[in-house]
Amino acid sequence: MLRSLLARCLRIVVFLALAAGALAVSARAVAPRVPPAAAMEVCVGLLGAILVVALAARRQSSPPRGAVERGIELARMAALVFFAVWAFRPYLSPAFFGGMDATSYAYGMSDALQQERAGTFPVFVGQSEFMFEGVIHPIRTAPYHHYLGMLLDVLTLRTFEPVAIEHLTVIFSAMLAALTAYACLAELAPARRWAAWIIAGIYVSAPAMAGFIYTKEMYMTFMAFAWLPLVLYANLRLIRRDDRTGWSLLAAGTMLLWVCHPPIGLWATLLSGLLQGWRLGEPRPMTLLVRAAGGAALFAVLGAYYFWSMGETAAGGPVAIAGGGANLPVFAGLIIGFALLLRSLATRNLAWPGLALLVAGVLWFLFRPYALWLATAALLTVAWKIATARFGTHAWGRRLPEISLGLALLAGLCVLPWCPQADAIPAYTILRGLFPGNFAPLSATGTLPGDLQLGYPVLALWLLGISAAALTDRLEVRLPALAGLVGMALVVPVPGITRLFMAMMPEFVTAISSVSLWQRYLPVLLALSVFLGFLGLETWAGSRRKTGWILLLLVAAGAAWSARENEKFVRGGYRAMHSTGEHRDLNRPENVRQFAYIFSRLPVSPYLLNGVADYHLESRLLRADGSGDELGETVPWPKQEWQTLTATPDELNARFLNVTPGFTLAPGEHRLLKFRFLNRRYEGVLIMRGAGAWYREYLFPEAGFGPKSFGVAPERPKTLAVWNSSSGPQPVELVFLLPYIPTEKMPPEPFAELAMTTYDPAQLPIRTTSLIPYRAEVSAPGPAFLETPRMFIPGYRATVNGHPQAALMSPNQRVMVPVSAGENRVTLKYVGTPSLLTALAVSGVAWLVLLLWAAGEWARRGA
């Protein structure tokens, strides 16, 4: 038996090795001979074939028998792969498209791939010219996207540009989402594979999936769609039969969602807690709690690195992740309180609601709205118990989950008047503004806010599942239906209920989800609705063959509608695509800008500039007395010659002021611009644009987020760096974009005064010779601190002239290193803290053991 199992595991390893080799050889052989898009198509075809063959070999509840049935199964999965690629075919291109978020994510992928290609692994912080500030967002906060890109980069032998690799992650995730949805649905009801196949197509083409990547440019969110079906399947499997495999799948799937996108991971975790918590009304609740504790322990070790990495950089340490340290006891108390109420419904013992009242008393000192809600629910539960005992309505005992939800909502509505802040919550205001537009047909190119919706076919599946829950006693149908009812109130403004949920939302949930809370839950509701519809179809059809076929045809019509609507997103995607030349110019290192939100979770440096900055100028010498004052100028200024810039309204658009004269950058020239502002109104955006996609923009009056970043105020620095890395001259014109339309024609008027000087990075007192790792040659007039561009977090190691030196935090929240007078050679590397590396080892071993166990389970089929 053991020999057979080992042999089957060896076959899996050999298959994966051969598949990886075939992909690598094909990419390297095809790429030089065909256009990049065609080479991407070849690689996608091979990836799809690998996924189909691997999935077809999985252990199934009821595998197809016979060559014909197996052939049909392969054809179904191959068709799903083709459909997924077709639905996202604009991404079969190496050309960049999208706006601000897409640009930032492209920079992050470029940085991760540069580090991987330089031999840095794992990637902990940004280092290249695309992320030279040493930021951790999103490489530490949502690392799945980048590590998937690094894996695909290695498998294709580093053949493609970073943007092409990023697009391959989208196509691969779409294929994986379609196949995962199909496999999980087919496992729930093996006899209804055609229904599972059609509904998986609806899932992969729903507006709630396509809209996130086409119009919202949310790469991290899109990655999560591949694993949401696994989490839903694991929950339903546990409702059917509580076993080790179910808890393992739930822990692994939920953890994958966290590393894909924390908000979706959080909401999937809460959904799982809701579904499994409702089971506390069943007999032997302690057995459920023990097994749940085991699943939670597995989740903890799988995510040890991720959560420790997040917590290590948070204020307050690892316990205070996303502000949750103070709110977690409050939320845990609410969950425990309602779990006690559920147990009180399942038994005749009134001690359970008494314990719930005790928990409410504790919550009174932490968060009074929760305490009022829980106490009211406890009193209603006691009233319900008395009523059922008096009138003998024992038949309601089979509907404990429904009763518990009804009592909880009724209690919440009773205390809602004591939560006046509910109407002022931004998330609730945004949600009300979207309705009813998020139920209208999609716009022509899928670019309106309301286009990010479930879509009619998914809504029909949701209704099918909700209605089926009233016809059956099966918990696997009823519990998801109840969760679906609750979840719909998070994406549709249901009177009273939505206000209740928004008012009672814990702070750490809103901190992770942000004001667009409905966007974070929408992917979870999409997956839940798909599974609800499948279970509803199975319930309604039952053994009635004619009813089953009618429902299947209706679902197929919905899939056709979904595919038709998806074409609107495809058209919008093609319209947003840049040409090859524009793509290359947009991703030239000299056009890379800093984005404020990539500094998430780090102290904001006073130098932070929301725009393009030259990393050669971001290292400074600070006085050795610890004052934080700079020791001399980074770029010595010659005698300044000022010229007056004149603003003239554009003839075609009065919001644009043409600022003249412009200037021309010679090939390879670096120039520093110093402004002297006048006594006038500065509100708008200063734009510098040149040939191709050479582009800068800086918000006025302040383009930065600290006292040492560019701004109009007298105390702010007035210098900006521009340079030209092309082989030809770069003419630059200046434009000022007003935030308003002038009521009358403005005459030409002085805008500012400008002085310029050219600098050579090789002649600066601090010469940055490398970014991966950071290396600099420093000419110091005396003892000083070298302040590097890297944002400070624990784990940096430095050497000066080959000798170890302390990596300290400067007064500007950056890493600084002590240097002596004269010439110094400084090297700075991020190696991680011992606790971080320990957590990484724990998670790595846990994932390895889990994968080996899964391979063994996979290999046992037929054994």
PDB file of C-alpha atoms in Angstrom, residues 187-190 233 235-242 279 474 476 535 538:
ATOM      1  CA  GLU A 187     -17.898  17.497  -6.234  1.00  0.00           C
ATOM      2  CA  LEU A 188     -21.103  18.667  -4.532  1.00  0.00           C
ATOM      3  CA  ALA A 189     -23.352  16.955  -7.093  1.00  0.00           C
ATOM      4  CA  PRO A 190     -21.407  14.665  -9.466  1.00  0.00           C
ATOM      5  CA  TYR A 233     -16.961  24.168  -1.188  1.00  0.00           C
ATOM      6  CA  ASN A 235     -17.859  25.213   4.077  1.00  0.00           C
ATOM      7  CA  LEU A 236     -20.571  23.144   2.385  1.00  0.00           C
ATOM      8  CA  ARG A 237     -18.542  19.976   2.756  1.00  0.00           C
ATOM      9  CA  LEU A 238     -18.248  20.609   6.501  1.00  0.00           C
ATOM     10  CA  ILE A 239     -21.998  21.133   6.765  1.00  0.00           C
ATOM     11  CA  ARG A 240     -22.489  17.772   5.048  1.00  0.00           C
ATOM     12  CA  ARG A 241     -19.811  15.860   6.913  1.00  0.00           C
ATOM     13  CA  ASP A 242     -17.437  17.370   9.422  1.00  0.00           C
ATOM     14  CA  ARG A 279     -24.023  24.690  13.355  1.00  0.00           C
ATOM     15  CA  ARG A 474     -30.974  20.324   4.261  1.00  0.00           C
ATOM     16  CA  GLU A 476     -26.210  22.786   3.245  1.00  0.00           C
ATOM     17  CA  LEU A 535     -27.791  23.920  -4.794  1.00  0.00           C
ATOM     18  CA  GLU A 538     -30.415  20.526  -7.478  1.00  0.00           C
TER      19      GLU A 538
END
